Short mmCIF file of C-alpha atoms in Angstrom, two decimals:
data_model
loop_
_atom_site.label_atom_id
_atom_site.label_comp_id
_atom_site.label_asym_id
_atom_site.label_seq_id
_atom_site.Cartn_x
_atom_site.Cartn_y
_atom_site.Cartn_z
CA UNK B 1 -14.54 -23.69 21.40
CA UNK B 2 -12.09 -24.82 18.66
CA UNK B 3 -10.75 -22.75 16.14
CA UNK B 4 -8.98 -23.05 12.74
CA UNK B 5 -6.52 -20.27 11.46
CA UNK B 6 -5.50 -20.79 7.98
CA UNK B 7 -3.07 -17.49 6.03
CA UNK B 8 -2.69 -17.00 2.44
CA UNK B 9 -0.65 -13.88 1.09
CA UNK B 10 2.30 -11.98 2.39
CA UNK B 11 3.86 -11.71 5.92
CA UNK B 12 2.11 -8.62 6.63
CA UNK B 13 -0.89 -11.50 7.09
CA UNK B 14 1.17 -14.04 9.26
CA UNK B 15 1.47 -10.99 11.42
CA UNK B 16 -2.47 -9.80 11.67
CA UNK B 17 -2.66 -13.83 11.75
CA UNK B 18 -0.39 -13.97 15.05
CA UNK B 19 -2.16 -11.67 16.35
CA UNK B 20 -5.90 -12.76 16.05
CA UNK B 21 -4.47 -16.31 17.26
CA UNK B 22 -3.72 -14.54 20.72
CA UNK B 23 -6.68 -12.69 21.14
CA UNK B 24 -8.44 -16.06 20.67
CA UNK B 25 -6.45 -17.51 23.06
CA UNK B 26 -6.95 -14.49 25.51
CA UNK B 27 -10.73 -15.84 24.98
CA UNK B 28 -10.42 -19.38 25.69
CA UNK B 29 -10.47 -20.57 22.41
CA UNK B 30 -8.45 -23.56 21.48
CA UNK B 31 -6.65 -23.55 18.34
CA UNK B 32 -6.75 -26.75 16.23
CA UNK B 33 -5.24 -27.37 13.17
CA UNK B 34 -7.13 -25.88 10.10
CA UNK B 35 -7.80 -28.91 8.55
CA UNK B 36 -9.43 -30.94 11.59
CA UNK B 37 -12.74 -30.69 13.17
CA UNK B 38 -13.37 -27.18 15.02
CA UNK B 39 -16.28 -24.96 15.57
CA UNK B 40 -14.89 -21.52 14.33
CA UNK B 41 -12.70 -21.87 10.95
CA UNK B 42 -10.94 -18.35 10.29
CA UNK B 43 -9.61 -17.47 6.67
CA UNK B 44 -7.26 -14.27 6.33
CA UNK B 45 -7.59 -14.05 2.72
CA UNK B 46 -5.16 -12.40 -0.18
CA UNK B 47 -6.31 -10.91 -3.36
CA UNK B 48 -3.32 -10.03 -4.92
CA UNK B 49 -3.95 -12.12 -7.63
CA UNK B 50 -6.94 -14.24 -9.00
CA UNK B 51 -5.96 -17.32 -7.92
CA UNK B 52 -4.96 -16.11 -4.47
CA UNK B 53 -9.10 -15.05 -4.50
CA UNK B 54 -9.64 -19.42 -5.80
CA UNK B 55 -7.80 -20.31 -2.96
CA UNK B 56 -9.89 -18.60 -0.58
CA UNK B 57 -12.99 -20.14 -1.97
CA UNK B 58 -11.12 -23.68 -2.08
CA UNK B 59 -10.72 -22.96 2.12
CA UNK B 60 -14.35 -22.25 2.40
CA UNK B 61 -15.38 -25.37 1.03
CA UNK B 62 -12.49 -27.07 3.00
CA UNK B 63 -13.81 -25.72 6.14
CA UNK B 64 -17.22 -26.57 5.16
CA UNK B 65 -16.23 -30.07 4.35
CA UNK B 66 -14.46 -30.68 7.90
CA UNK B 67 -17.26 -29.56 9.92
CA UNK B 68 -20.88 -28.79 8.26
CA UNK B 69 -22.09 -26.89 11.39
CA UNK B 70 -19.48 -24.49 11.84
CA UNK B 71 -19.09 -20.78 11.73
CA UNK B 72 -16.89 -19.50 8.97
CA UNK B 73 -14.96 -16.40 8.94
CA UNK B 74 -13.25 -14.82 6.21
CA UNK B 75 -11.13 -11.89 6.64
CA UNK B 76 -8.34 -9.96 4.61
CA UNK B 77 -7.80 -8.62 1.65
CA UNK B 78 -10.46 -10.34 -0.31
CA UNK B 79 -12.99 -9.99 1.96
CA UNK B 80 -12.14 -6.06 2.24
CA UNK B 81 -11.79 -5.66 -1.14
CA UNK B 82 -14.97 -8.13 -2.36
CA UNK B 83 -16.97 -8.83 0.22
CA UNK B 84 -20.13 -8.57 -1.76
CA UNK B 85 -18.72 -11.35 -4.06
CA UNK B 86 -17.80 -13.62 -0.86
CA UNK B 87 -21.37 -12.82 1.12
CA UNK B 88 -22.94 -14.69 -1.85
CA UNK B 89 -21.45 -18.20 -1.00
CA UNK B 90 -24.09 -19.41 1.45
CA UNK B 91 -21.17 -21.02 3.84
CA UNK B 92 -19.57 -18.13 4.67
CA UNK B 93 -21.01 -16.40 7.74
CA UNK B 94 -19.94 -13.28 7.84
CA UNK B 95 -16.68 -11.09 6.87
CA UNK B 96 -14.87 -9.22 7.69
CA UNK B 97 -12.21 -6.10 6.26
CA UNK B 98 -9.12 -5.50 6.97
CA UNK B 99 -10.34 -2.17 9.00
CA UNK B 100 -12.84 -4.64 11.46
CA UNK B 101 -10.25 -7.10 11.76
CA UNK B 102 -9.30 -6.49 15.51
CA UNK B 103 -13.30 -7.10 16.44
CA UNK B 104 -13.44 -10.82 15.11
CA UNK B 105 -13.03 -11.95 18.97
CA UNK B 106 -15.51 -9.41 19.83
CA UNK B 107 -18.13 -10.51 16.63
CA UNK B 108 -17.47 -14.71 17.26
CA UNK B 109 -19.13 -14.25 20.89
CA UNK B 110 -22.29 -12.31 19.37
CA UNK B 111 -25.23 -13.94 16.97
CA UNK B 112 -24.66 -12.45 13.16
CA UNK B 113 -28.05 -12.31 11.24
CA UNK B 114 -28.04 -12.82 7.98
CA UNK B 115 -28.51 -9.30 6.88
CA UNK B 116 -25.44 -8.08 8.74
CA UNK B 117 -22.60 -10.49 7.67
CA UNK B 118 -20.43 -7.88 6.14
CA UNK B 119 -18.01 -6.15 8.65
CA UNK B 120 -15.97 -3.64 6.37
CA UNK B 121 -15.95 0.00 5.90
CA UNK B 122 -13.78 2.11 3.67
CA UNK B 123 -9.95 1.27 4.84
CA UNK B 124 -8.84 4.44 2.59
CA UNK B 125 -10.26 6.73 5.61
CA UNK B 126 -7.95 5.18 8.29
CA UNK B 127 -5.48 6.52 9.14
CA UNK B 128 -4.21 5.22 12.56
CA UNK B 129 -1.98 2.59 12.54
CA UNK B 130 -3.60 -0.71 14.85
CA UNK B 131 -1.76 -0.67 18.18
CA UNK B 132 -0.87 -4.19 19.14
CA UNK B 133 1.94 -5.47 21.13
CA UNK B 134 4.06 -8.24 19.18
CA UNK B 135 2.69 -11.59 19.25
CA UNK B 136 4.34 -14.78 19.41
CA UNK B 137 4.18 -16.64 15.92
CA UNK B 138 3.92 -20.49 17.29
CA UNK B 139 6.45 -22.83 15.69
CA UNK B 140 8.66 -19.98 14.22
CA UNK B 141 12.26 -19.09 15.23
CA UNK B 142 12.10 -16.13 13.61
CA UNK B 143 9.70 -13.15 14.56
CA UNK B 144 7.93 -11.01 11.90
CA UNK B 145 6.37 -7.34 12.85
CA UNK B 146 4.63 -5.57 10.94
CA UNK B 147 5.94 -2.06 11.64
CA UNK B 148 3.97 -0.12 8.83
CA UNK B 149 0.50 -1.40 7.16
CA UNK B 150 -1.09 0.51 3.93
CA UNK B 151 0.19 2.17 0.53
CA UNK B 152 0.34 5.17 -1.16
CA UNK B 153 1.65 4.33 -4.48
CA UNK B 154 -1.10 2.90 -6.29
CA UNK B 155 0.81 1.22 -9.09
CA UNK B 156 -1.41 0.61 -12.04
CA UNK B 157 -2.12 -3.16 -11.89
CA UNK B 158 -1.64 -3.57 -7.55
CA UNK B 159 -5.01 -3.56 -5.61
CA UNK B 160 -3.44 -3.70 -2.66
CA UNK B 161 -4.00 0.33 -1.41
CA UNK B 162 -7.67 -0.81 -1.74
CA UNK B 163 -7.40 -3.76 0.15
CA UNK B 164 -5.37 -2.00 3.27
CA UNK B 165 -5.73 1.66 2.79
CA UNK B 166 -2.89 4.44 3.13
CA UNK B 167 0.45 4.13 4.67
CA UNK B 168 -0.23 4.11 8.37
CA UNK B 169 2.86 3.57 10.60
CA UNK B 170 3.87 2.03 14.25
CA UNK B 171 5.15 5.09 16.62
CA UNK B 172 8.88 4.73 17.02
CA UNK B 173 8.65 4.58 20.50
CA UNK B 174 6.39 1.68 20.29
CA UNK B 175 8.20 -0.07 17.76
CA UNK B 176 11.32 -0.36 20.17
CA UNK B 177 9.48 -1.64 23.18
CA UNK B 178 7.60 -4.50 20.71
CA UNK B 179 11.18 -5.63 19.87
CA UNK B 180 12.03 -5.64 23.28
CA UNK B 181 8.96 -7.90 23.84
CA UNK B 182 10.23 -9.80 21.03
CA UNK B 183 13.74 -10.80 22.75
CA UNK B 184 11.92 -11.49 26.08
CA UNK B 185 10.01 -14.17 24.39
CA UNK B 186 13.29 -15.82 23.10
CA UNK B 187 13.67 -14.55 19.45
CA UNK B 188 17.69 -13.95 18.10
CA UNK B 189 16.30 -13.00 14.46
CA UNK B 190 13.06 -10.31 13.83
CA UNK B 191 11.61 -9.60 10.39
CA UNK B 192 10.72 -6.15 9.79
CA UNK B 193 7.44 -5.99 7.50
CA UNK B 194 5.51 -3.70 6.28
CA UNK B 195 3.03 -3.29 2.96
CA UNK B 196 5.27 -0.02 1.82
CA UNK B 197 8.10 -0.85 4.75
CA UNK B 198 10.19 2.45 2.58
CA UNK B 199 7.40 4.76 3.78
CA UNK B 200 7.34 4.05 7.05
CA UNK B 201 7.31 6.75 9.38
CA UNK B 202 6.08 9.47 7.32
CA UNK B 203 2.47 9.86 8.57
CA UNK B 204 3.85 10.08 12.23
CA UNK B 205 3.02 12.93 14.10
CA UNK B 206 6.53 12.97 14.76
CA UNK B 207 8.00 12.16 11.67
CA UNK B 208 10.24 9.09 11.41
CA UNK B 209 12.25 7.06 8.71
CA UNK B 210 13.37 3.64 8.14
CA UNK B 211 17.02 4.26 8.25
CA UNK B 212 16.77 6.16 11.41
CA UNK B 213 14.54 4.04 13.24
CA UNK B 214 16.42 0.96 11.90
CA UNK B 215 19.54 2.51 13.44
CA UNK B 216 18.50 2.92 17.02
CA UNK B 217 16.86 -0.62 16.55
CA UNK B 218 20.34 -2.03 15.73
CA UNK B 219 22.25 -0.31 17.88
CA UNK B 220 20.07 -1.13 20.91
CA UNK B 221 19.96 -4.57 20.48
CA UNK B 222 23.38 -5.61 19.53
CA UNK B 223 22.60 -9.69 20.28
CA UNK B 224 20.05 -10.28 17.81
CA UNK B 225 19.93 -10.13 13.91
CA UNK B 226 17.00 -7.61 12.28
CA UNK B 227 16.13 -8.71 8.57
CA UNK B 228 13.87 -6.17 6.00
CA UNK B 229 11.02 -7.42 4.27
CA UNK B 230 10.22 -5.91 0.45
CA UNK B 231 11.65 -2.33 0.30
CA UNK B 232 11.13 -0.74 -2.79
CA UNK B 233 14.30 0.41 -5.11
CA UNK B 234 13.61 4.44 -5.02
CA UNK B 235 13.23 4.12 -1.27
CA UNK B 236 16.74 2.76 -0.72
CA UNK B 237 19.27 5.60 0.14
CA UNK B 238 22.74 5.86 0.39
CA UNK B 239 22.15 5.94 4.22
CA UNK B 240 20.33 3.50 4.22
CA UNK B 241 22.70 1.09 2.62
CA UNK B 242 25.33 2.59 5.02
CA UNK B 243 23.72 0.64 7.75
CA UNK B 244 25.27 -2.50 6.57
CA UNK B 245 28.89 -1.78 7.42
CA UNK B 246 28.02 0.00 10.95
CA UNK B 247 25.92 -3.08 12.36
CA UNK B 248 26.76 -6.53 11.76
CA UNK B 249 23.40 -7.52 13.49
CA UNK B 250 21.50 -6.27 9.65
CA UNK B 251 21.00 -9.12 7.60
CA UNK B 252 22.81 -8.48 4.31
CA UNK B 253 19.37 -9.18 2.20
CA UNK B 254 17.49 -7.22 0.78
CA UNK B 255 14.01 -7.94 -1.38
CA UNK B 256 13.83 -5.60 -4.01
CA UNK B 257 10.59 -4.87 -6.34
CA UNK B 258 11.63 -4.45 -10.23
CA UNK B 259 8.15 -5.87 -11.47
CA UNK B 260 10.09 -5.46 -15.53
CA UNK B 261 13.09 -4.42 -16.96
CA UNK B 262 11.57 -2.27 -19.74
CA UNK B 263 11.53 1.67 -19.11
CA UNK B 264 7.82 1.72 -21.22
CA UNK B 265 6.25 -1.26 -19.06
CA UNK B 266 7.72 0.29 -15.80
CA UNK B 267 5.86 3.81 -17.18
CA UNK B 268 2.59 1.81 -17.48
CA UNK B 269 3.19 0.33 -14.47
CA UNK B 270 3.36 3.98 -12.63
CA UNK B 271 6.77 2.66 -10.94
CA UNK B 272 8.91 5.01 -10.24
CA UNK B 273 12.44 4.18 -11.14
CA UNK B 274 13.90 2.92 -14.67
CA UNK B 275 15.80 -0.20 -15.40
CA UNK B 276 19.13 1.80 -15.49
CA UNK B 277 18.61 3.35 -12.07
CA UNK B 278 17.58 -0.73 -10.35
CA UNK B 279 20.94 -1.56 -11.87
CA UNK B 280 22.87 0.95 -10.70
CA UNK B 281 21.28 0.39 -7.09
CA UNK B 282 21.98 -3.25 -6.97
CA UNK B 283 25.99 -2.90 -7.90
CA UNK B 284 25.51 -0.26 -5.08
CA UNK B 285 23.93 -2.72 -2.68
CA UNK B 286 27.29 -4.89 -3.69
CA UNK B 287 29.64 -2.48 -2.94
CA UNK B 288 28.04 -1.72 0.56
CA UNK B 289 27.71 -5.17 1.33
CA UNK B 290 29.40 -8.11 -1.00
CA UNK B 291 27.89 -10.99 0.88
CA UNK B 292 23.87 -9.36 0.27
CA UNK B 293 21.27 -11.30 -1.15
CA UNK B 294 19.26 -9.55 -3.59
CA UNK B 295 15.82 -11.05 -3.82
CA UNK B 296 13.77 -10.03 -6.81
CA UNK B 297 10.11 -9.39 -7.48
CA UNK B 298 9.33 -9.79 -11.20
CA UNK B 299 6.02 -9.88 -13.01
CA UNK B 300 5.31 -11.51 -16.36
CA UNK B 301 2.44 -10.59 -19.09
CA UNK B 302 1.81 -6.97 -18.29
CA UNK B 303 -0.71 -5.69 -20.68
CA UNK B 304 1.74 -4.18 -23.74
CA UNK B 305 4.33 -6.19 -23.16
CA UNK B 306 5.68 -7.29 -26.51
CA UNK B 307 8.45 -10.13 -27.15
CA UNK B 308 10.53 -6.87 -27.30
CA UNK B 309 9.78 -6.12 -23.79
CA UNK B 310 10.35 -9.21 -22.45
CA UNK B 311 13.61 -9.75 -23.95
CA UNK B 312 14.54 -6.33 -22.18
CA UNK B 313 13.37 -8.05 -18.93
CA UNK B 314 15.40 -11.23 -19.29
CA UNK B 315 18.68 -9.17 -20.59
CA UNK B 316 18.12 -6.99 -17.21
CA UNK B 317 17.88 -10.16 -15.06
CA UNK B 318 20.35 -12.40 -16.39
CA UNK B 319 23.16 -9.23 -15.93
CA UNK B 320 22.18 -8.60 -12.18
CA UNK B 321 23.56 -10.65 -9.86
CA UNK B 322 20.06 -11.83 -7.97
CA UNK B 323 20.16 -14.60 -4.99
CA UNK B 324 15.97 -15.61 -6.20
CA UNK B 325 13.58 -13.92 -8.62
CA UNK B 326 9.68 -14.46 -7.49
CA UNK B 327 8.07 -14.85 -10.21
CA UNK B 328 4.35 -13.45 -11.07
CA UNK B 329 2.59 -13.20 -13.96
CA UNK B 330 -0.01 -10.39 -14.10
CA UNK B 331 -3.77 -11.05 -12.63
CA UNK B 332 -6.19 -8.80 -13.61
CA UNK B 333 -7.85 -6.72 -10.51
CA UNK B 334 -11.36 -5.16 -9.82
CA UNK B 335 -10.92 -1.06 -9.96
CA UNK B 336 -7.20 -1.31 -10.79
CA UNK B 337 -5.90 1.57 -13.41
CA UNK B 338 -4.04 -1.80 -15.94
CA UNK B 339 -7.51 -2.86 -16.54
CA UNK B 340 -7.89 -0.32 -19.32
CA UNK B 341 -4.45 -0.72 -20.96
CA UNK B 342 -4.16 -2.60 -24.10
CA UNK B 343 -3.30 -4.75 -25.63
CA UNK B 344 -3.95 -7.49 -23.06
CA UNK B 345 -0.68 -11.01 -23.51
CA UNK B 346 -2.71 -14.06 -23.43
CA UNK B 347 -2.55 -16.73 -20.63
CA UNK B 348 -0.56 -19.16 -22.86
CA UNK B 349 2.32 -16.42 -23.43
CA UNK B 350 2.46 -15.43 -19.50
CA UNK B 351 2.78 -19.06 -18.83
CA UNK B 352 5.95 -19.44 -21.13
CA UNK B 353 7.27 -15.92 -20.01
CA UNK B 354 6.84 -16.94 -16.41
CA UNK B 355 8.69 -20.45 -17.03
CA UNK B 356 11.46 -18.79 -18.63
CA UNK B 357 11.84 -16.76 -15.82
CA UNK B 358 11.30 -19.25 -13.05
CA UNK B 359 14.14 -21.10 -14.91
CA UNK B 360 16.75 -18.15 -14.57
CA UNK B 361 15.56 -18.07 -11.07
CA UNK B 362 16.98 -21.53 -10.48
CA UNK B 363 20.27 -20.89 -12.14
CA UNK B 364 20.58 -17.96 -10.03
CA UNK B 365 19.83 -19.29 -7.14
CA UNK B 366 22.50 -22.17 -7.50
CA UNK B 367 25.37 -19.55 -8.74
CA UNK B 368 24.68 -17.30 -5.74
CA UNK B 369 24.55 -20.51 -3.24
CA UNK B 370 27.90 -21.90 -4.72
CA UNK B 371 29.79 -18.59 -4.15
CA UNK B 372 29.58 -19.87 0.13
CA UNK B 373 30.62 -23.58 -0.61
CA UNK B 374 33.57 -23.80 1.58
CA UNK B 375 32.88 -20.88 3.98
CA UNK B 376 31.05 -20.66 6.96
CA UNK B 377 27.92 -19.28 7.40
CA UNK B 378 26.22 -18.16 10.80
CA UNK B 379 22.99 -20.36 10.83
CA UNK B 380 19.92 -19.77 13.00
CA UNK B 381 18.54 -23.60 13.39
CA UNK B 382 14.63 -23.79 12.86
CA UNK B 383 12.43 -26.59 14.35
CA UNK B 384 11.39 -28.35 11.13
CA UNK B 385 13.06 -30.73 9.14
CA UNK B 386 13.84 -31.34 5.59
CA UNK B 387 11.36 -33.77 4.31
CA UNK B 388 13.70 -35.32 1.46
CA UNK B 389 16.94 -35.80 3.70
CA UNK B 390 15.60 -35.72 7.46
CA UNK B 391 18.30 -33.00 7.96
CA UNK B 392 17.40 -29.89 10.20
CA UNK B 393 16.95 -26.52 8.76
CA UNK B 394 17.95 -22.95 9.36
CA UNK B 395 18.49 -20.18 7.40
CA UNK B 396 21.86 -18.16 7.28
CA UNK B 397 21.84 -14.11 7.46
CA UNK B 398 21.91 -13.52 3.64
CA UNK B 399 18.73 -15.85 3.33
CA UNK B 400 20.87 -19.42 2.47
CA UNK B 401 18.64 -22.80 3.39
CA UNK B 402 20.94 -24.56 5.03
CA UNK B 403 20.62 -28.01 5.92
CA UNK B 404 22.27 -29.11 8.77
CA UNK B 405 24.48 -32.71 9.60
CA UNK B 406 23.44 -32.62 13.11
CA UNK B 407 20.87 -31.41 15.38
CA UNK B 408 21.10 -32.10 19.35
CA UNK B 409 17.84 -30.36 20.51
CA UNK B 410 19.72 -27.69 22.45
CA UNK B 411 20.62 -26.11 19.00
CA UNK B 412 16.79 -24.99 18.08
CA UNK B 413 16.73 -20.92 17.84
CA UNK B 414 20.53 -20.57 18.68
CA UNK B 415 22.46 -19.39 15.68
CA UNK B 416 25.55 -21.67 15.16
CA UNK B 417 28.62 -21.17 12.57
CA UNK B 418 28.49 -23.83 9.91
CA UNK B 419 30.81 -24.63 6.63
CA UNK B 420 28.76 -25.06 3.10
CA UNK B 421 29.84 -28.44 2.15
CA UNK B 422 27.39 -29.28 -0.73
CA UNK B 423 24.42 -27.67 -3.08
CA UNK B 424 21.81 -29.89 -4.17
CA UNK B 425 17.87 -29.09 -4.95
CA UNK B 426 18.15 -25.56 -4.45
CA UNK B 427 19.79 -25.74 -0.37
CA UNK B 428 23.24 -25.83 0.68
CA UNK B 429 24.13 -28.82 3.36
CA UNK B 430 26.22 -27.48 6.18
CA UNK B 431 28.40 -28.99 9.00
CA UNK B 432 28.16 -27.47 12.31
CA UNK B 433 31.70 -26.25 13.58
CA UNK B 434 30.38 -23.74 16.59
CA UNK B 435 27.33 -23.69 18.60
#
């Protein structure tokens, strides 16, 4: 049997992804590219936004398009959070929530009557965290595990603690053997995700944090580089950023949520910092590590959010000194507190807002790129190439594309030293010197 795996969303869902893809294989399924002919297409959906919802639907008619006879299975945060809405598009055969996901193997090999094609139950009851060991992610040179799945904070406009439930965490003792897994399989850089990655540990029966797990994590494996996914800014302590100058194996990035840089928005918003206290965090970040890259997660068209507001957001931005800004403008979701809030910035506005943004973004990117132009840079060389130039790529430990001027096959997943010689569409081009 052949089966399609396509991901939309966050890492959190490469990771459930990477996993499913194993237990197929564990089956005897083959997997085939999503796109071609197989018998089983799988869909591990987001819902985040609207349009992540439209292109779930545009996969379903993909897969339906590819192969008319074929089972399709969609998965995720959509189908957890909507699966009524999904059951009603007659090509779907059943789906499954985020709580069921483990059985998909399990529900593939039985025959799913109509009646029964939803598989979800209420995720905000679960409360043990799913106990996998790591799985490889095929084609990748770097490894993400998800160490910590779920949410408490229920932010006003996020569905996500709907979609995948309360924080639920990886035992400690578990999470070091998975990254020993990790290095057996050949690995030099893991990704540390999680949903609410700051709250990890906290539901433990043994109670754990971040900055203590990520210190026995760094200090037992010495040889390969650990990077964070999104940590949010009131979860970042001054131990935490302590870690930087003990253990040159953490990646000086960090992604950090600010969503707006207006105190009243943020309010709405039920974040819980200010716009003075991000500041003061990032210059802190600096000062702990002057190399970091500060991703930034910033949403656009917030219902109440005046010219006023926006301004406030775009004075914030363009005095921190971000690497990238992701850019987002706000999507209405089923059962989320924002829906009632008034009164609501129309598309048009968002659009320009978001554009504005997006175009800070660039200018930030290229500042923060240009501050390595002459220094070297420890690269870890990827498989793929860059489709304009030809040139391999790899990413450096403060998140740089780099483009590399040579690439003998024995250099894939090594890290090698490299001098920035050039910027030009958003990468620097590097020279290898060591490796």
């Amino acid at each position: 049997m052949k089966a399609g795996l396509a991901t939309l969303g966050c890492k959190v869902n490469q990771c459930d992804t990477a996993a499913l893809a194993r237990d197929l294989q564990s089956a005897d399924f083959v997997l085939v590219p999503f796109n071609g002919f197989a018998d089983v297409y799988i869909i591990n959906t987001c819902t985040v936004t609207a349009f992540a919802d439209f292109q779930a639907r545009q996969l379903i008619r993909r897969a339906r398009r590819a192969n008319p006879e074929a089972r399709i299975v969609v998965t995720g945060c959509y189908a957890q959070t909507q699966a009524q809405e999904l059951s009603a598009i007659e090509d779907v055969s059943f789906i499954v929530g985020n709580d069921q996901k483990h059985r998909i193997v399990e529900l593939l090999a039985q025959s799913i009557p109509d009646s029964q094609r939803i598989f979800a139950s209420d995720v905000l009851v679960q409360k043990q965290f799913p106990s996998a060991s790591a799985p490889k992610l095929a084609g990748r040179t770097r490894a993400f595990f998800k160490i910590q799945d779920g949410c408490d904070a229920f932010c006003s406009y996020c569905i996500v603690p709907f979609a995948r439930g309360k924080s639920r965490s990886m035992p400690v003792r578990q999470v070091l053997e998975n990254i020993r897994d990790f290095i057996g399989q050949g690995y030099r850089e893991i990704v540390l995700t999680g949903i609410h990655l700051g709250y990890y540990g906290q539901d433990l029966e043994e109670p754990a944090d971040l900055t203590a797990t990520l210190e026995a994590i760094l200090s037992q494996n010495p040889g390969v580089r650990f990077r964070l996914s999104s940590i949010e800014p009131n979860e970042i302590s001054d131990a935490f950023l302590h870690l930087f100058g003990r253990h040159g194996n953490l990646c000086p990035h960090l992604h950090i949520p600010l969503q707006s840089g207006a105190d009243s928005i943020l309010k709405a918003m039920k974040r819980r910092y200010d716009a003075a206290s991000y500041q003061a965090l990032v210059e802190k970040a600096l000062l702990a590590e002057q190399d970091i890259a500060i991703g930034i997660d910033v949403m656009v068209g917030f219902p109440g959010e005046s010219e006023k507001e926006f301004g406030q957001t775009v004075k914030l931005l363009e005095d921190l000194p971000a690497a990238y800004l992701h850019v987002f403008p706000y999507s209405e979701r089923p059962g989320t507190a924002a829906l009632t809030i008034e009164p609501k910035v129309p598309e048009k506005i968002k659009k320009d807002r978001a554009a504005v943004l997006r175009d800070l973004g660039a200018k930030k990117r290229e500042t923060f790129s240009r501050r390595f132009l002459g220094k070297t840079l420890p690269v870890l060389v990827e498989h793929t190439r860059d489709k304009k130039t030809g040139l391999i790529k790899g990413f450096s430990h403060n998140y740089l594309p780099v483009l590399l001027d040579k690439h003998p096959a024995s250099l894939v997943n090594t890290i090698v030293t490299a001098i920035a010689e050039n910027y030009e569409d958003g990468k620097l081009t590097g020279r290898v010197i060591h490796g």
